[in-house]
Structures are given as structure tokens and as C-alpha cells.
CSV table of C-alpha atoms in Angstrom, one decimal:
chain,number,residue,atom,x,y,z
P,1,MET,CA,-61.7,-65.3,-62.8
P,2,SER,CA,-58.3,-65.9,-64.3
P,3,SER,CA,-55.6,-63.3,-64.4
P,4,ASP,CA,-56.1,-63.0,-68.2
P,5,ASP,CA,-59.7,-61.9,-67.6
P,6,ALA,CA,-58.6,-59.5,-64.9
P,7,ALA,CA,-56.2,-57.9,-67.3
P,8,THR,CA,-58.8,-57.3,-70.0
P,9,VAL,CA,-62.0,-56.4,-68.0
P,10,PRO,CA,-62.3,-52.6,-67.6
P,11,ARG,CA,-62.3,-51.5,-63.9
P,12,PRO,CA,-63.4,-47.9,-63.9
P,13,THR,CA,-62.8,-45.9,-60.8
P,14,ARG,CA,-65.8,-43.7,-60.0
P,15,ILE,CA,-64.8,-40.4,-58.5
P,16,THR,CA,-67.4,-38.0,-57.2
P,17,ALA,CA,-66.9,-34.4,-56.1
P,18,VAL,CA,-70.0,-32.5,-55.4
P,19,PRO,CA,-69.4,-28.8,-56.4
P,20,GLY,CA,-68.8,-26.5,-53.5
P,21,GLY,CA,-68.2,-29.3,-51.0
P,22,PRO,CA,-64.9,-30.4,-49.4
P,23,HIS,CA,-65.3,-34.2,-50.2
P,24,ILE,CA,-64.1,-36.6,-52.8
P,25,ASP,CA,-65.7,-40.0,-53.0
P,26,VAL,CA,-63.9,-42.9,-54.8
P,27,VAL,CA,-65.5,-46.3,-55.6
P,28,ARG,CA,-63.4,-49.0,-57.1
P,29,ASP,CA,-64.0,-52.8,-57.4
P,30,PHE,CA,-61.1,-55.3,-57.3
P,31,ASP,CA,-60.9,-59.0,-58.3
P,32,ALA,CA,-59.7,-60.0,-54.8
P,33,PRO,CA,-61.3,-60.3,-51.4
P,34,PRO,CA,-61.1,-57.4,-48.9
P,35,GLU,CA,-58.2,-59.1,-47.0
P,36,ARG,CA,-55.8,-58.9,-50.0
P,37,VAL,CA,-56.8,-55.3,-51.0
P,38,PHE,CA,-56.6,-54.2,-47.4
P,39,ALA,CA,-53.1,-55.7,-47.0
P,40,ALA,CA,-51.9,-54.0,-50.2
P,41,HIS,CA,-52.7,-50.7,-48.5
P,42,CYS,CA,-50.9,-51.5,-45.2
P,43,ASP,CA,-47.8,-53.4,-46.3
P,44,PRO,CA,-45.2,-50.9,-47.4
P,45,ALA,CA,-43.5,-53.3,-49.8
P,46,LEU,CA,-46.8,-53.8,-51.6
P,47,PHE,CA,-48.0,-50.2,-51.3
P,48,SER,CA,-44.8,-48.8,-52.9
P,49,GLN,CA,-45.4,-51.1,-56.0
P,50,TRP,CA,-48.9,-49.8,-56.9
P,51,ILE,CA,-49.6,-46.3,-55.5
P,52,GLY,CA,-49.9,-43.8,-58.4
P,53,PRO,CA,-49.1,-41.9,-60.4
P,54,ALA,CA,-47.4,-44.6,-62.4
P,55,ARG,CA,-44.5,-42.5,-63.6
P,56,LEU,CA,-43.2,-42.0,-60.0
P,57,ILE,CA,-41.0,-44.3,-58.0
P,58,THR,CA,-42.3,-44.6,-54.4
P,59,VAL,CA,-40.2,-45.3,-51.4
P,60,VAL,CA,-41.9,-45.8,-48.1
P,61,GLU,CA,-39.8,-44.2,-45.3
P,62,HIS,CA,-42.1,-45.7,-42.6
P,63,MET,CA,-45.6,-47.1,-42.5
P,64,ASP,CA,-46.8,-48.3,-39.1
P,65,ALA,CA,-50.3,-49.3,-40.2
P,66,ARG,CA,-52.1,-49.7,-36.9
P,67,THR,CA,-54.5,-47.5,-35.0
P,68,GLY,CA,-52.4,-44.6,-33.6
P,69,GLY,CA,-49.5,-45.2,-36.0
P,70,SER,CA,-48.1,-43.0,-38.8
P,71,TYR,CA,-46.5,-43.1,-42.2
P,72,ARG,CA,-44.3,-41.2,-44.6
P,73,PHE,CA,-43.4,-41.9,-48.2
P,74,VAL,CA,-41.5,-40.1,-51.0
P,75,GLN,CA,-42.3,-40.2,-54.7
P,76,ARG,CA,-39.5,-39.5,-57.1
P,77,GLU,CA,-39.6,-38.3,-60.7
P,78,HIS,CA,-37.1,-39.8,-63.1
P,79,ASP,CA,-35.5,-36.3,-63.3
P,80,GLY,CA,-34.9,-36.4,-59.5
P,81,GLY,CA,-37.8,-34.3,-58.4
P,82,GLU,CA,-39.3,-35.5,-55.1
P,83,TYR,CA,-42.7,-35.3,-53.4
P,84,ARG,CA,-43.1,-36.3,-49.8
P,85,PHE,CA,-46.4,-37.3,-48.1
P,86,ARG,CA,-47.2,-38.2,-44.6
P,87,GLY,CA,-50.0,-38.8,-42.1
P,88,SER,CA,-51.3,-40.7,-39.2
P,89,PHE,CA,-53.5,-43.7,-38.9
P,90,HIS,CA,-56.6,-42.8,-36.8
P,91,GLU,CA,-57.9,-46.4,-37.2
P,92,VAL,CA,-56.8,-49.5,-38.9
P,93,ALA,CA,-59.3,-52.3,-38.6
P,94,ALA,CA,-58.4,-55.3,-40.8
P,95,PRO,CA,-59.8,-56.0,-43.3
P,96,HIS,CA,-62.6,-53.6,-43.6
P,97,ARG,CA,-61.6,-50.1,-42.6
P,98,ILE,CA,-58.7,-47.6,-42.5
P,99,VAL,CA,-59.1,-44.0,-41.3
P,100,MET,CA,-56.0,-41.8,-41.9
P,101,THR,CA,-54.8,-38.3,-42.5
P,102,PHE,CA,-52.8,-37.4,-45.6
P,103,GLU,CA,-50.7,-34.4,-46.4
P,104,TYR,CA,-48.4,-33.4,-49.2
P,105,GLU,CA,-45.4,-31.8,-47.5
P,106,GLY,CA,-44.9,-29.5,-50.4
P,107,ALA,CA,-48.2,-27.8,-49.4
P,108,PRO,CA,-48.0,-27.9,-45.7
P,109,GLY,CA,-51.2,-27.1,-43.7
P,110,HIS,CA,-53.5,-28.8,-46.2
P,111,VAL,CA,-54.6,-32.0,-44.4
P,112,GLU,CA,-57.0,-34.5,-45.7
P,113,LEU,CA,-59.0,-37.1,-43.7
P,114,ASP,CA,-59.5,-40.3,-45.6
P,115,THR,CA,-61.8,-43.2,-44.7
P,116,ALA,CA,-61.3,-46.3,-46.8
P,117,SER,CA,-63.9,-49.1,-46.5
P,118,PHE,CA,-63.3,-52.6,-48.0
P,119,SER,CA,-66.5,-54.6,-48.4
P,120,ASP,CA,-67.2,-58.1,-49.8
P,121,LEU,CA,-68.6,-58.6,-53.3
P,122,PRO,CA,-69.8,-61.9,-54.7
P,123,ASP,CA,-67.2,-64.3,-56.3
P,124,GLY,CA,-64.3,-63.3,-54.0
P,125,ARG,CA,-64.2,-59.7,-55.2
P,126,CYS,CA,-64.3,-56.5,-53.1
P,127,ARG,CA,-65.4,-52.9,-53.3
P,128,LEU,CA,-63.2,-50.2,-52.0
P,129,ARG,CA,-64.8,-46.9,-51.1
P,130,VAL,CA,-62.7,-43.9,-50.1
P,131,HIS,CA,-64.4,-40.9,-48.6
P,132,SER,CA,-61.9,-38.0,-48.5
P,133,THR,CA,-62.6,-34.8,-46.5
P,134,PHE,CA,-60.6,-31.6,-46.9
P,135,GLU,CA,-60.5,-28.6,-44.7
P,136,SER,CA,-62.2,-26.5,-47.4
P,137,ALA,CA,-63.8,-26.9,-50.8
P,138,LYS,CA,-60.9,-24.8,-52.2
P,139,GLU,CA,-58.4,-27.3,-50.9
P,140,ARG,CA,-60.4,-30.2,-52.4
P,141,ASP,CA,-60.6,-28.4,-55.8
P,142,ALA,CA,-56.8,-27.8,-55.8
P,143,VAL,CA,-56.2,-31.6,-55.4
P,144,LEU,CA,-58.6,-32.4,-58.2
P,145,ALA,CA,-56.9,-29.7,-60.4
P,146,ALA,CA,-53.5,-31.3,-59.7
P,147,GLY,CA,-54.6,-34.5,-61.5
P,148,MET,CA,-55.6,-36.6,-58.5
P,149,ALA,CA,-58.0,-38.6,-60.6
P,150,ASP,CA,-55.4,-39.8,-63.1
P,151,GLY,CA,-53.0,-40.7,-60.3
P,152,VAL,CA,-55.6,-42.7,-58.5
P,153,GLU,CA,-56.7,-44.6,-61.6
P,154,GLU,CA,-53.1,-45.4,-62.5
P,155,GLY,CA,-52.4,-46.7,-59.0
P,156,TYR,CA,-55.5,-49.0,-59.0
P,157,ARG,CA,-54.6,-50.4,-62.4
P,158,ARG,CA,-51.2,-51.4,-61.0
P,159,LEU,CA,-52.9,-52.9,-58.0
P,160,ASP,CA,-55.1,-54.9,-60.3
P,161,GLY,CA,-51.9,-56.3,-61.8
P,162,LEU,CA,-50.3,-57.2,-58.5
P,163,LEU,CA,-53.5,-59.0,-57.5
P,164,ALA,CA,-53.8,-60.8,-60.8
P,165,ASP,CA,-50.2,-61.9,-60.5
P,166,GLY,CA,-50.7,-63.1,-56.9
P,167,ILE,CA,-48.1,-60.7,-55.7
P,168,ALA,CA,-50.6,-58.8,-53.6
X,1,MET,CA,-53.6,-8.5,-15.8
X,2,SER,CA,-54.3,-10.0,-12.3
X,3,SER,CA,-56.1,-13.2,-11.8
X,4,ASP,CA,-59.0,-11.2,-10.3
X,5,ASP,CA,-59.4,-9.4,-13.6
X,6,ALA,CA,-59.1,-12.6,-15.5
X,7,ALA,CA,-61.9,-14.1,-13.5
X,8,THR,CA,-64.3,-11.2,-14.1
X,9,VAL,CA,-63.7,-10.2,-17.8
X,10,PRO,CA,-65.9,-12.1,-20.1
X,11,ARG,CA,-64.1,-14.3,-22.7
X,12,PRO,CA,-66.7,-15.2,-25.2
X,13,THR,CA,-66.0,-18.1,-27.5
X,14,ARG,CA,-67.2,-17.5,-31.0
X,15,ILE,CA,-68.5,-20.6,-32.7
X,16,THR,CA,-69.4,-20.6,-36.4
X,17,ALA,CA,-71.1,-23.3,-38.3
X,18,VAL,CA,-72.1,-22.4,-41.9
X,19,PRO,CA,-75.4,-24.2,-42.6
X,20,GLY,CA,-75.1,-27.2,-44.9
X,21,GLY,CA,-71.3,-27.4,-44.4
X,22,PRO,CA,-69.2,-29.9,-42.5
X,23,HIS,CA,-67.1,-27.4,-40.6
X,24,ILE,CA,-67.1,-25.7,-37.2
X,25,ASP,CA,-64.9,-22.8,-36.5
X,26,VAL,CA,-64.1,-21.7,-32.9
X,27,VAL,CA,-62.2,-18.6,-32.0
X,28,ARG,CA,-61.2,-17.9,-28.4
X,29,ASP,CA,-58.7,-15.5,-26.8
X,30,PHE,CA,-56.7,-16.3,-23.7
X,31,ASP,CA,-54.8,-14.1,-21.2
X,32,ALA,CA,-51.6,-16.1,-21.7
X,33,PRO,CA,-49.1,-16.4,-24.5
X,34,PRO,CA,-49.4,-19.3,-27.1
X,35,GLU,CA,-46.7,-21.4,-25.3
X,36,ARG,CA,-48.9,-21.8,-22.2
X,37,VAL,CA,-52.2,-22.4,-24.0
X,38,PHE,CA,-50.5,-24.8,-26.3
X,39,ALA,CA,-48.9,-26.7,-23.4
X,40,ALA,CA,-52.3,-26.9,-21.7
X,41,HIS,CA,-53.5,-28.8,-24.8
X,42,CYS,CA,-50.6,-31.3,-24.9
X,43,ASP,CA,-49.9,-32.0,-21.2
X,44,PRO,CA,-52.3,-34.7,-20.0
X,45,ALA,CA,-52.2,-33.5,-16.4
X,46,LEU,CA,-53.3,-30.0,-17.5
X,47,PHE,CA,-55.7,-31.1,-20.2
X,48,SER,CA,-57.6,-33.3,-17.8
X,49,GLN,CA,-58.2,-30.3,-15.5
X,50,TRP,CA,-59.8,-28.0,-18.0
X,51,ILE,CA,-61.4,-30.0,-20.9
X,52,GLY,CA,-65.2,-29.6,-20.8
X,53,PRO,CA,-68.0,-30.2,-20.1
X,54,ALA,CA,-67.4,-29.1,-16.5
X,55,ARG,CA,-69.6,-31.7,-14.9
X,56,LEU,CA,-67.4,-34.6,-16.1
X,57,ILE,CA,-64.2,-36.0,-14.6
X,58,THR,CA,-61.6,-36.5,-17.3
X,59,VAL,CA,-58.9,-39.2,-17.1
X,60,VAL,CA,-56.3,-39.3,-19.8
X,61,GLU,CA,-55.4,-42.9,-20.6
X,62,HIS,CA,-52.5,-41.8,-22.9
X,63,MET,CA,-51.6,-38.6,-24.7
X,64,ASP,CA,-48.5,-38.8,-26.9
X,65,ALA,CA,-48.7,-35.3,-28.2
X,66,ARG,CA,-46.1,-35.4,-31.0
X,67,THR,CA,-46.5,-35.7,-34.8
X,68,GLY,CA,-47.5,-39.3,-35.4
X,69,GLY,CA,-48.6,-39.9,-31.8
X,70,SER,CA,-52.1,-40.7,-30.4
X,71,TYR,CA,-54.3,-40.2,-27.4
X,72,ARG,CA,-57.3,-41.6,-25.6
X,73,PHE,CA,-59.2,-40.2,-22.6
X,74,VAL,CA,-62.4,-41.0,-20.7
X,75,GLN,CA,-64.9,-38.7,-19.2
X,76,ARG,CA,-67.0,-39.9,-16.3
X,77,GLU,CA,-70.4,-38.7,-15.0
X,78,HIS,CA,-70.9,-38.6,-11.3
X,79,ASP,CA,-73.4,-41.4,-11.7
X,80,GLY,CA,-70.7,-43.6,-13.2
X,81,GLY,CA,-71.5,-43.2,-16.9
X,82,GLU,CA,-68.5,-43.0,-19.2
X,83,TYR,CA,-67.6,-41.5,-22.5
X,84,ARG,CA,-64.4,-42.4,-24.3
X,85,PHE,CA,-62.6,-40.3,-26.9
X,86,ARG,CA,-59.5,-41.1,-29.0
X,87,GLY,CA,-57.6,-39.9,-32.0
X,88,SER,CA,-54.2,-39.4,-33.6
X,89,PHE,CA,-51.9,-36.4,-33.8
X,90,HIS,CA,-51.2,-35.6,-37.5
X,91,GLU,CA,-49.0,-32.7,-36.5
X,92,VAL,CA,-47.8,-31.1,-33.3
X,93,ALA,CA,-45.7,-28.0,-33.9
X,94,ALA,CA,-45.1,-26.1,-30.6
X,95,PRO,CA,-46.4,-23.6,-29.9
X,96,HIS,CA,-48.5,-22.7,-32.9
X,97,ARG,CA,-50.2,-25.6,-34.4
X,98,ILE,CA,-51.9,-29.0,-33.6
X,99,VAL,CA,-53.6,-31.1,-36.3
X,100,MET,CA,-55.4,-34.1,-34.9
X,101,THR,CA,-58.3,-36.5,-35.3
X,102,PHE,CA,-61.0,-36.9,-32.8
X,103,GLU,CA,-63.7,-39.6,-32.3
X,104,TYR,CA,-66.3,-40.4,-29.7
X,105,GLU,CA,-66.0,-44.1,-29.2
X,106,GLY,CA,-69.7,-44.3,-28.4
X,107,ALA,CA,-70.4,-43.3,-32.1
X,108,PRO,CA,-67.7,-45.1,-33.9
X,109,GLY,CA,-67.1,-44.2,-37.5
X,110,HIS,CA,-67.7,-40.5,-37.1
X,111,VAL,CA,-64.2,-39.0,-37.2
X,112,GLU,CA,-63.4,-35.3,-37.0
X,113,LEU,CA,-60.3,-33.5,-38.2
X,114,ASP,CA,-59.3,-30.6,-36.0
X,115,THR,CA,-56.7,-27.9,-36.7
X,116,ALA,CA,-55.8,-25.7,-33.7
X,117,SER,CA,-53.8,-22.6,-34.3
X,118,PHE,CA,-52.3,-20.5,-31.5
X,119,SER,CA,-51.3,-17.0,-32.5
X,120,ASP,CA,-49.8,-14.1,-30.6
X,121,LEU,CA,-51.9,-11.1,-29.5
X,122,PRO,CA,-50.6,-7.9,-27.9
X,123,ASP,CA,-49.9,-7.9,-24.1
X,124,GLY,CA,-48.9,-11.5,-23.8
X,125,ARG,CA,-52.3,-12.8,-24.8
X,126,CYS,CA,-53.1,-15.3,-27.6
X,127,ARG,CA,-55.9,-16.3,-30.0
X,128,LEU,CA,-56.8,-19.9,-30.4
X,129,ARG,CA,-58.6,-20.9,-33.6
X,130,VAL,CA,-59.9,-24.4,-34.1
X,131,HIS,CA,-61.1,-25.4,-37.5
X,132,SER,CA,-63.1,-28.7,-37.2
X,133,THR,CA,-64.0,-30.7,-40.3
X,134,PHE,CA,-66.5,-33.6,-40.2
X,135,GLU,CA,-67.1,-36.3,-42.8
X,136,SER,CA,-70.5,-34.8,-43.6
X,137,ALA,CA,-72.7,-31.8,-42.6
X,138,LYS,CA,-75.0,-34.3,-40.9
X,139,GLU,CA,-72.2,-35.5,-38.6
X,140,ARG,CA,-71.3,-31.9,-37.9
X,141,ASP,CA,-74.9,-31.0,-37.0
X,142,ALA,CA,-75.2,-34.0,-34.7
X,143,VAL,CA,-72.2,-32.7,-32.7
X,144,LEU,CA,-73.7,-29.3,-32.4
X,145,ALA,CA,-77.1,-30.8,-31.4
X,146,ALA,CA,-75.3,-32.8,-28.7
X,147,GLY,CA,-74.3,-29.6,-26.9
X,148,MET,CA,-70.7,-29.2,-28.2
X,149,ALA,CA,-70.8,-25.4,-27.8
X,150,ASP,CA,-71.6,-25.5,-24.1
X,151,GLY,CA,-68.9,-28.1,-23.4
X,152,VAL,CA,-66.3,-26.0,-25.3
X,153,GLU,CA,-67.2,-22.8,-23.4
X,154,GLU,CA,-67.1,-24.5,-20.0
X,155,GLY,CA,-63.7,-26.0,-20.8
X,156,TYR,CA,-62.2,-22.7,-21.9
X,157,ARG,CA,-63.5,-21.0,-18.8
X,158,ARG,CA,-61.7,-23.6,-16.7
X,159,LEU,CA,-58.6,-23.1,-18.7
X,160,ASP,CA,-58.9,-19.4,-18.0
X,161,GLY,CA,-58.8,-20.2,-14.3
X,162,LEU,CA,-55.8,-22.5,-14.6
X,163,LEU,CA,-53.9,-19.8,-16.6
X,164,ALA,CA,-54.9,-17.0,-14.1
X,165,ASP,CA,-53.8,-19.2,-11.2
X,166,GLY,CA,-50.4,-20.0,-12.9
X,167,ILE,CA,-51.2,-23.7,-12.9
X,168,ALA,CA,-51.2,-23.8,-16.7
């Protein structure tokens, strides 16, 4: 599939959140094999170019993407506002699995456990599944209310572009 | 309170698991301030002496109990059987809070997120609350079915002993 095709074919992100539960499930296909999509999650230089929301500038302070490592990044508004995020890597198993924690430092004490699975699809494509678990349904609902779905979709559309351009 | 009193006063551990949910909540009081109970969770030489179940010998391979660190320990049966556990520390904030992941390597892919809070009680005692979140209710139920409650209680009774004896 050429990069022109990749730019025009819709790639909807399916986001499921069963009412009353503490989970969010995201499913998204990419026009690249697991190795490249996995690497785009672990390489700070790539990650900072695609992670959403699209309006924010992302700077990775550190990202030690190995089992037992940790990360921290900041996202900046054009008006100077900042949001910091951090977590630890429980497991990094290239190219098929990342298990990590995630926390917005502006709301400390609300930690999320994310399991990302990268599986092969035909024709050199891959399917990313992210299973996010929150410490309560209330915390999960707050993340959805804050616009998580838009930010995720914007990020994955940028990742589509990096993959289509051969950058990621 | 003398160590004789500590050995005879019952210290029940309250374990709550709402049906259909992915959480387990544990509440346990100790006859020592948060600093000492917290330290017993972070110092591998202490941790290995109390963590349950009581029949197992625990050897900590590494325990880097700081934000962004990780740990791994093995528990051995007297017949030579071994169980390995590992995880990462999302946050270690002495003496009041530990957020960590936990996984039994014998059932890989079932990761638990634990938040332990240590709060002051009158008379130099403390209350430990552990909020455990699993990736599904099914995984939570499997842990309960495996006898988690007995192992936790046995461990805390040993910790009572270490605290009463001034070892922890």
C-alpha cells in the first residue's frame, strides 16, 4: 500500500468503555508491521512526534523503555501551559507487548495500568490493542470526560503519517 | 504495648472483593508507626522475612524500591518448587505511599497494580490499606481462588512479630 493510500483510507480507532467498569479498550490498525509501530512507542524521538493531542508540543524528559525502566514527558500548550506525565515499564517485550503505568502529575494518585499488544495482520499491517485499567470506574470516567478519545485519535493519525513517510 | 501483648492481640486483616469487579482491598493495622511498616516493605532483608505464605522461603533477587525502580523475588517450597514474582515501582513516597505492579511469572500476562497507603493511627500505630486492581474481574477471582487471603494474613502475622521484636 502506498503512502498516498495510507493518507486517504480511514483508520478509525475503536474505543470501548463498559459502563461501571474501570477499563478502556482501544483497538487500532496501522499500515506497518508490529516492529515499526512498537518502535514508535519506545523511541522517545519518534514518540514525541506523534503522541496526541495534536495541539501540544511533547518533550520526553526520559524514556527507558525496557522491563523495569521508567519514563517522563511534558506536553506544552502554545500559551505556555504544561502537562507532565510519568510511569514505569512493567514489561517491554519487542515487538509484541508493553505493560506500563501512566499518571498525569496534575492529578497525582490516579494511576493507570496499560497493556499494549501489537499483533500481525496480513499485508504487513498490524493491530494495536491497548487495555487500560484504572483504580476505579470513577477515575476511568474522568479520563474519558477529559477528552482522552480525541487525543488518542489525533495521536494515531500523526503516527499514520510518520509510518507512511517512512520516518517511523 | 509490649511484644507479649502484640503476640496475643488478634490483628485481623480485612479483605474486600466486590463481586464482578477487578479490585481487592486490604486493610490491616500494625503496632508500629508508618515509617517502620513502610520500611519493612522496601528493605529486601526485612521483606524476605515476613512476606507470606509462611511455608515458603523468600529470596529477593533485587528490590530497587524507589520511583521508577523494579524488583524480583523467588519463593521456594521445601520440596524445591519455586515461584517467581516481579514488578516495577511506579511511585515510592516514604513513609506513606507505594504504587507498584506485581506479576507471578508462572502466569505471565496477568499484571496487578497495587497502591499501598500507610497512615498514622493513635498511640504510634498505623493502618495499611492496599488497593489492588487487576486487568479483569476474572484475573482478580483467580488470585482469590489461589489462596491469596491466607498468604496475606500469614505474612502480616510474621510482620507483627518482626515489629514486636524490634527487628523491623
